[in-house]
Amino acid sequence: MKLSREKILRLSHLILDRLNKDEEVEYFADPQEIRQEIVKMISDEMKSDEAIDVLVRRKIESQKRTIVEGSDEWEVL
């Protein structure tokens, strides 16, 4: 699933807002730095997911017979 930059930024704000409301969470960095790190973590995770998707698609395409996307066999592979 691909997220736009705007959605990633929105998520980072929601996460930081949630952390601010949690009395058990204490941080010692600037909130903007924390939010930027959250954005970086989400972006890095999205890149990892995309790389995995490419590898999986290559594996599926290398099969001798056609495997329909979304089928049970597709999900297993």
N, CA, C and O atoms as a MOPAC input file, in Angstrom:
PM7 MOZYME 1SCF
protein

 N      0.84100 1    -1.17200 1     0.00000 1
 C      0.00000 1     0.00000 1     0.00000 1
 C      0.88800 1     1.23700 1     0.00000 1
 O      1.76500 1     1.38200 1     0.85200 1
 N      0.66300 1     2.10200 1    -0.93300 1
 C      1.45000 1     3.32300 1    -1.07400 1
 C      0.72800 1     4.46800 1    -0.37500 1
 O     -0.46500 1     4.69100 1    -0.58200 1
 N      1.47700 1     5.18700 1     0.45600 1
 C      0.92600 1     6.36000 1     1.13200 1
 C      1.54800 1     7.61500 1     0.53800 1
 O      2.74700 1     7.65900 1     0.26200 1
 N      0.73000 1     8.61900 1     0.34900 1
 C      1.24700 1     9.89800 1    -0.14800 1
 C      2.03300 1    10.58600 1     0.95900 1
 O      1.90800 1    10.24100 1     2.13500 1
 N      2.83100 1    11.54600 1     0.57400 1
 C      3.60600 1    12.32100 1     1.55000 1
 C      2.66800 1    13.00100 1     2.55900 1
 O      2.96400 1    13.06700 1     3.75200 1
 N      1.54400 1    13.49800 1     2.05900 1
 C      0.58100 1    14.16300 1     2.93200 1
 C      0.01900 1    13.20000 1     3.97600 1
 O     -0.15500 1    13.56900 1     5.13700 1
 N     -0.26300 1    11.96600 1     3.55900 1
 C     -0.79800 1    10.98400 1     4.50500 1
 C      0.24600 1    10.59000 1     5.54300 1
 O     -0.07900 1    10.39400 1     6.71400 1
 N      1.48700 1    10.47600 1     5.11500 1
 C      2.56300 1    10.16200 1     6.06100 1
 C      2.70700 1    11.29500 1     7.07400 1
 O      2.86100 1    11.04300 1     8.26900 1
 N      2.65900 1    12.53600 1     6.60500 1
 C      2.74100 1    13.68100 1     7.51800 1
 C      1.56400 1    13.69500 1     8.48700 1
 O      1.73100 1    13.95800 1     9.67700 1
 N      0.38100 1    13.41000 1     7.96700 1
 C     -0.80800 1    13.37100 1     8.83100 1
 C     -0.65700 1    12.29200 1     9.90200 1
 O     -0.96200 1    12.52600 1    11.07100 1
 N     -0.18600 1    11.11000 1     9.50000 1
 C      0.04800 1    10.03700 1    10.46600 1
 C      1.04900 1    10.45900 1    11.53300 1
 O      0.85900 1    10.17000 1    12.71500 1
 N      2.10800 1    11.13800 1    11.12300 1
 C      3.12500 1    11.55700 1    12.09000 1
 C      2.53300 1    12.52300 1    13.11800 1
 O      2.86500 1    12.45800 1    14.30200 1
 N      1.66100 1    13.41100 1    12.66400 1
 C      1.00300 1    14.34000 1    13.59100 1
 C      0.07700 1    13.58500 1    14.54800 1
 O      0.04200 1    13.88200 1    15.74200 1
 N     -0.66600 1    12.61900 1    14.02800 1
 C     -1.56900 1    11.84200 1    14.87600 1
 C     -0.79700 1    11.04100 1    15.92300 1
 O     -1.20400 1    10.97000 1    17.08300 1
 N      0.31200 1    10.44300 1    15.51000 1
 C      1.13400 1     9.66600 1    16.44300 1
 C      1.70300 1    10.56900 1    17.52500 1
 O      1.65000 1    10.23500 1    18.70800 1
 N      2.24400 1    11.70700 1    17.12600 1
 C      2.81200 1    12.63200 1    18.10800 1
 C      1.73100 1    13.16700 1    19.05500 1
 O      1.97600 1    13.31000 1    20.25300 1
 N      0.55000 1    13.46000 1    18.53000 1
 C     -0.55600 1    13.90100 1    19.38600 1
 C     -0.90400 1    12.82800 1    20.41100 1
 O     -1.15700 1    13.12600 1    21.57800 1
 N     -0.91400 1    11.58600 1    19.96300 1
 C     -1.21900 1    10.47400 1    20.87600 1
 C     -0.13800 1    10.34800 1    21.94700 1
 O     -0.44800 1    10.12800 1    23.11800 1
 N      1.11300 1    10.48500 1    21.55600 1
 C      2.20300 1    10.43000 1    22.53200 1
 C      2.09000 1    11.56400 1    23.54100 1
 O      2.35200 1    11.36600 1    24.72800 1
 N      1.70800 1    12.73700 1    23.08900 1
 C      1.54600 1    13.89300 1    23.98400 1
 C      0.44400 1    13.67400 1    25.01400 1
 O      0.53200 1    14.17800 1    26.13400 1
 N     -0.58200 1    12.93200 1    24.64600 1
 C     -1.70700 1    12.69100 1    25.54900 1
 C     -1.42700 1    11.57200 1    26.55100 1
 O     -2.12700 1    11.45300 1    27.55700 1
 N     -0.41700 1    10.75900 1    26.28500 1
 C     -0.09700 1     9.62400 1    27.15600 1
 C      0.78800 1    10.09800 1    28.30700 1
 O      1.92100 1    10.52900 1    28.09300 1
 N      0.26700 1    10.01700 1    29.51700 1
 C      1.00600 1    10.49200 1    30.68600 1
 C      2.24200 1     9.64400 1    30.98300 1
 O      3.15200 1    10.10300 1    31.67300 1
 N      2.28300 1     8.42200 1    30.47500 1
 C      3.41400 1     7.53400 1    30.72500 1
 C      4.56900 1     7.76100 1    29.75000 1
 O      5.64500 1     7.18700 1    29.91700 1
 N      4.35200 1     8.58500 1    28.74700 1
 C      5.39300 1     8.85800 1    27.75200 1
 C      6.04500 1    10.19300 1    28.07400 1
 O      5.37800 1    11.21400 1    28.24100 1
 N      7.36700 1    10.15000 1    28.15500 1
 C      8.13800 1    11.36900 1    28.38500 1
 C      9.27000 1    11.37800 1    27.36400 1
 O      9.96500 1    10.37500 1    27.19500 1
 N      9.45400 1    12.48800 1    26.69500 1
 C     10.55600 1    12.57900 1    25.74300 1
 C     11.33600 1    13.85800 1    26.00000 1
 O     10.83500 1    14.82500 1    26.57200 1
 N     12.59000 1    13.81800 1    25.54900 1
 C     13.50900 1    14.90600 1    25.86600 1
 C     14.03700 1    15.61200 1    24.62100 1
 O     15.01000 1    16.36200 1    24.69500 1
 N     13.41200 1    15.37900 1    23.50600 1
 C     13.80300 1    16.03400 1    22.25900 1
 C     12.68100 1    16.97800 1    21.84200 1
 O     11.56400 1    16.91700 1    22.35600 1
 N     13.00500 1    17.83400 1    20.91400 1
 C     12.03400 1    18.76500 1    20.36300 1
 C     10.92700 1    17.97100 1    19.65700 1
 O     11.23000 1    17.04600 1    18.90400 1
 N      9.66800 1    18.30800 1    19.88100 1
 C      8.57100 1    17.58000 1    19.22800 1
 C      8.70100 1    17.53700 1    17.70100 1
 O      8.33000 1    16.54500 1    17.07400 1
 N      9.21900 1    18.59900 1    17.11300 1
 C      9.40400 1    18.61700 1    15.65400 1
 C     10.41800 1    17.55900 1    15.22500 1
 O     10.22700 1    16.89900 1    14.20300 1
 N     11.48300 1    17.39100 1    15.98900 1
 C     12.48200 1    16.36000 1    15.68300 1
 C     11.86800 1    14.96900 1    15.79900 1
 O     12.13700 1    14.09200 1    14.97800 1
 N     11.05800 1    14.77900 1    16.80600 1
 C     10.40000 1    13.48500 1    16.99300 1
 C      9.45300 1    13.21200 1    15.83400 1
 O      9.42500 1    12.10400 1    15.29700 1
 N      8.68200 1    14.21600 1    15.45000 1
 C      7.75800 1    14.03800 1    14.32800 1
 C      8.50600 1    13.71800 1    13.04200 1
 O      8.06700 1    12.87400 1    12.26100 1
 N      9.63700 1    14.38900 1    12.81700 1
 C     10.44300 1    14.11000 1    11.63000 1
 C     10.98300 1    12.68000 1    11.65400 1
 O     11.05800 1    12.02500 1    10.61400 1
 N     11.35300 1    12.20500 1    12.82600 1
 C     11.83400 1    10.82700 1    12.94600 1
 C     10.69800 1     9.83800 1    12.67400 1
 O     10.91800 1     8.78900 1    12.06800 1
 N      9.50700 1    10.16700 1    13.11400 1
 C      8.34600 1     9.32300 1    12.82500 1
 C      8.12000 1     9.25700 1    11.31800 1
 O      7.87500 1     8.18000 1    10.77300 1
 N      8.20200 1    10.40400 1    10.64100 1
 C      8.04800 1    10.44700 1     9.18000 1
 C      9.10400 1     9.57200 1     8.52100 1
 O      8.79500 1     8.81100 1     7.60400 1
 N     10.33800 1     9.67400 1     8.97800 1
 C     11.43000 1     8.87600 1     8.41200 1
 C     11.17400 1     7.38400 1     8.61300 1
 O     11.39100 1     6.58700 1     7.70000 1
 N     10.71800 1     7.01000 1     9.79300 1
 C     10.45200 1     5.59800 1    10.07500 1
 C      9.33600 1     5.05600 1     9.18200 1
 O      9.45200 1     3.95600 1     8.64200 1
 N      8.26800 1     5.81600 1     9.02600 1
 C      7.16600 1     5.38200 1     8.16600 1
 C      7.64300 1     5.28100 1     6.72100 1
 O      7.33300 1     4.30600 1     6.03600 1
 N      8.39000 1     6.27300 1     6.25100 1
 C      8.89400 1     6.27100 1     4.87300 1
 C      9.82700 1     5.09500 1     4.63300 1
 O      9.74000 1     4.43400 1     3.59800 1
 N     10.71700 1     4.82700 1     5.58000 1
 C     11.63400 1     3.69400 1     5.45100 1
 C     10.87100 1     2.37300 1     5.40100 1
 O     11.21700 1     1.47800 1     4.63000 1
 N      9.85300 1     2.26000 1     6.21200 1
 C      9.04000 1     1.03800 1     6.22000 1
 C      8.31800 1     0.86700 1     4.88900 1
 O      8.21200 1    -0.24600 1     4.37400 1
 N      7.82600 1     1.96500 1     4.33600 1
 C      7.15300 1     1.90000 1     3.03500 1
 C      8.12000 1     1.45800 1     1.94200 1
 O      7.74800 1     0.68200 1     1.06200 1
 N      9.36500 1     1.94900 1     1.99400 1
 C     10.37300 1     1.54400 1     1.01300 1
 C     10.67500 1     0.06000 1     1.13700 1
 O     10.82700 1    -0.63000 1     0.13000 1
 N     10.76300 1    -0.43300 1     2.36300 1
 C     11.00300 1    -1.86200 1     2.58600 1
 C      9.85700 1    -2.69300 1     2.02200 1
 O     10.08100 1    -3.71400 1     1.37100 1
 N      8.63000 1    -2.25100 1     2.27300 1
 C      7.46300 1    -2.96000 1     1.75300 1
 C      7.47900 1    -2.99500 1     0.22600 1
 O      7.15900 1    -4.02000 1    -0.37500 1
 N      7.84700 1    -1.88600 1    -0.39600 1
 C      7.90100 1    -1.83400 1    -1.85600 1
 C      8.96100 1    -2.78700 1    -2.39600 1
 O      8.73200 1    -3.45900 1    -3.40200 1
 N     10.12100 1    -2.85400 1    -1.73700 1
 C     11.19200 1    -3.75300 1    -2.16800 1
 C     10.75100 1    -5.20800 1    -2.04500 1
 O     11.02500 1    -6.02000 1    -2.92900 1
 N     10.07400 1    -5.53200 1    -0.96100 1
 C      9.57100 1    -6.89500 1    -0.77300 1
 C      8.54300 1    -7.22000 1    -1.84500 1
 O      8.54500 1    -8.32200 1    -2.39200 1
 N      7.66800 1    -6.27500 1    -2.14900 1
 C      6.64900 1    -6.48600 1    -3.17200 1
 C      7.28600 1    -6.79000 1    -4.52600 1
 O      6.82000 1    -7.67300 1    -5.24700 1
 N      8.34000 1    -6.06800 1    -4.87100 1
 C      9.03700 1    -6.30300 1    -6.14100 1
 C      9.60900 1    -7.71700 1    -6.17400 1
 O      9.46800 1    -8.42000 1    -7.17500 1
 N     10.24900 1    -8.13600 1    -5.09100 1
 C     10.82500 1    -9.48400 1    -5.03200 1
 C      9.75000 1   -10.55800 1    -5.14800 1
 O      9.93500 1   -11.55300 1    -5.85000 1
 N      8.64700 1   -10.36100 1    -4.47000 1
 C      7.55800 1   -11.34000 1    -4.51700 1
 C      6.97300 1   -11.41400 1    -5.91900 1
 O      6.70600 1   -12.50500 1    -6.42200 1
 N      6.77400 1   -10.27700 1    -6.54700 1
 C      6.22100 1   -10.27400 1    -7.90600 1
 C      7.16000 1   -10.97500 1    -8.88400 1
 O      6.70400 1   -11.68900 1    -9.77700 1
 N      8.45100 1   -10.77800 1    -8.72400 1
 C      9.41700 1   -11.48000 1    -9.58800 1
 C      9.30900 1   -12.98500 1    -9.39300 1
 O      9.32800 1   -13.74500 1   -10.36100 1
 N      9.19700 1   -13.41400 1    -8.14600 1
 C      9.08300 1   -14.84500 1    -7.86300 1
 C      7.82100 1   -15.40900 1    -8.49400 1
 O      7.85400 1   -16.47300 1    -9.11200 1
 N      6.71200 1   -14.70400 1    -8.34200 1
 C      5.45300 1   -15.17900 1    -8.91200 1
 C      5.53000 1   -15.21700 1   -10.43000 1
 O      5.04900 1   -16.16500 1   -11.05000 1
 N      6.13100 1   -14.19300 1   -11.03600 1
 C      6.24700 1   -14.15400 1   -12.49600 1
 C      7.15600 1   -15.25200 1   -13.02600 1
 O      7.02800 1   -15.64800 1   -14.18400 1
 N      8.06800 1   -15.75100 1   -12.20500 1
 C      8.99000 1   -16.79300 1   -12.65500 1
 C      8.35700 1   -18.18600 1   -12.63300 1
 O      8.96400 1   -19.14600 1   -13.10700 1
 N      7.15800 1   -18.30300 1   -12.09400 1
 C      6.47200 1   -19.59200 1   -12.06500 1
 C      6.12100 1   -20.00500 1   -13.49300 1
 O      5.89200 1   -19.15900 1   -14.35800 1
 N      6.08200 1   -21.31800 1   -13.72700 1
 C      5.81700 1   -21.82500 1   -15.07500 1
 C      4.40000 1   -21.52100 1   -15.54800 1
 O      4.16100 1   -21.33300 1   -16.74100 1
 N      3.47900 1   -21.47600 1   -14.61900 1
 C      2.10500 1   -21.19300 1   -15.02800 1
 C      1.66400 1   -19.85600 1   -14.44500 1
 O      2.26200 1   -19.34100 1   -13.50000 1
 N      0.63000 1   -19.32200 1   -15.01600 1
 C      0.13200 1   -18.02100 1   -14.58100 1
 C     -0.60100 1   -18.15700 1   -13.25000 1
 O     -1.42600 1   -19.05100 1   -13.06300 1
 N     -0.27900 1   -17.25700 1   -12.34100 1
 C     -0.94700 1   -17.22600 1   -11.04200 1
 C     -1.71000 1   -15.90400 1   -10.96800 1
 O     -1.13400 1   -14.82600 1   -11.11400 1
 N     -2.99700 1   -16.01200 1   -10.74200 1
 C     -3.87000 1   -14.84100 1   -10.74000 1
 C     -3.65300 1   -14.03600 1    -9.46000 1
 O     -3.69400 1   -14.57100 1    -8.35200 1
 N     -3.42000 1   -12.72900 1    -9.64500 1
 C     -3.22200 1   -11.85200 1    -8.49000 1
 C     -4.47600 1   -11.83800 1    -7.63000 1
 O     -5.59300 1   -11.69000 1    -8.12600 1
 N     -4.26100 1   -11.99800 1    -6.31400 1
 C     -5.36800 1   -12.01200 1    -5.36700 1
 C     -5.89400 1   -13.40100 1    -5.06000 1
 O     -6.67600 1   -13.57600 1    -4.12600 1
 N     -5.46700 1   -14.40900 1    -5.85000 1
 C     -5.92400 1   -15.77400 1    -5.58900 1
 C     -5.25500 1   -16.31900 1    -4.33000 1
 O     -4.29600 1   -15.73700 1    -3.82400 1
 N     -5.77200 1   -17.44400 1    -3.83200 1
 C     -5.18400 1   -18.07300 1    -2.64500 1
 C     -3.71700 1   -18.40700 1    -2.88400 1
 O     -2.87700 1   -18.20600 1    -2.00700 1
 N     -3.41300 1   -18.91700 1    -4.07000 1
 C     -2.03100 1   -19.27500 1    -4.39100 1
 C     -1.13600 1   -18.03600 1    -4.41200 1
 O      0.01000 1   -18.09400 1    -3.96800 1
 N     -1.65000 1   -16.92300 1    -4.92300 1
 C     -0.91000 1   -15.65100 1    -4.94100 1
 C     -0.55800 1   -15.23900 1    -3.51500 1
 O      0.57300 1   -14.84100 1    -3.23300 1
 N     -1.53300 1   -15.33800 1    -2.63000 1
 C     -1.32400 1   -14.95200 1    -1.23700 1
 C     -0.28400 1   -15.83700 1    -0.56800 1
 O      0.51600 1   -15.34900 1     0.23000 1
 N     -0.28200 1   -17.13400 1    -0.88000 1
 C      0.69000 1   -18.05700 1    -0.28600 1
 C      2.09700 1   -17.71300 1    -0.74600 1
 O      3.03200 1   -17.70100 1     0.05400 1
 N      2.24700 1   -17.43400 1    -2.03800 1
 C      3.57800 1   -17.11800 1    -2.56900 1
 C      4.00900 1   -15.75400 1    -2.10200 1
 O      5.10300 1   -15.30200 1    -2.44000 1

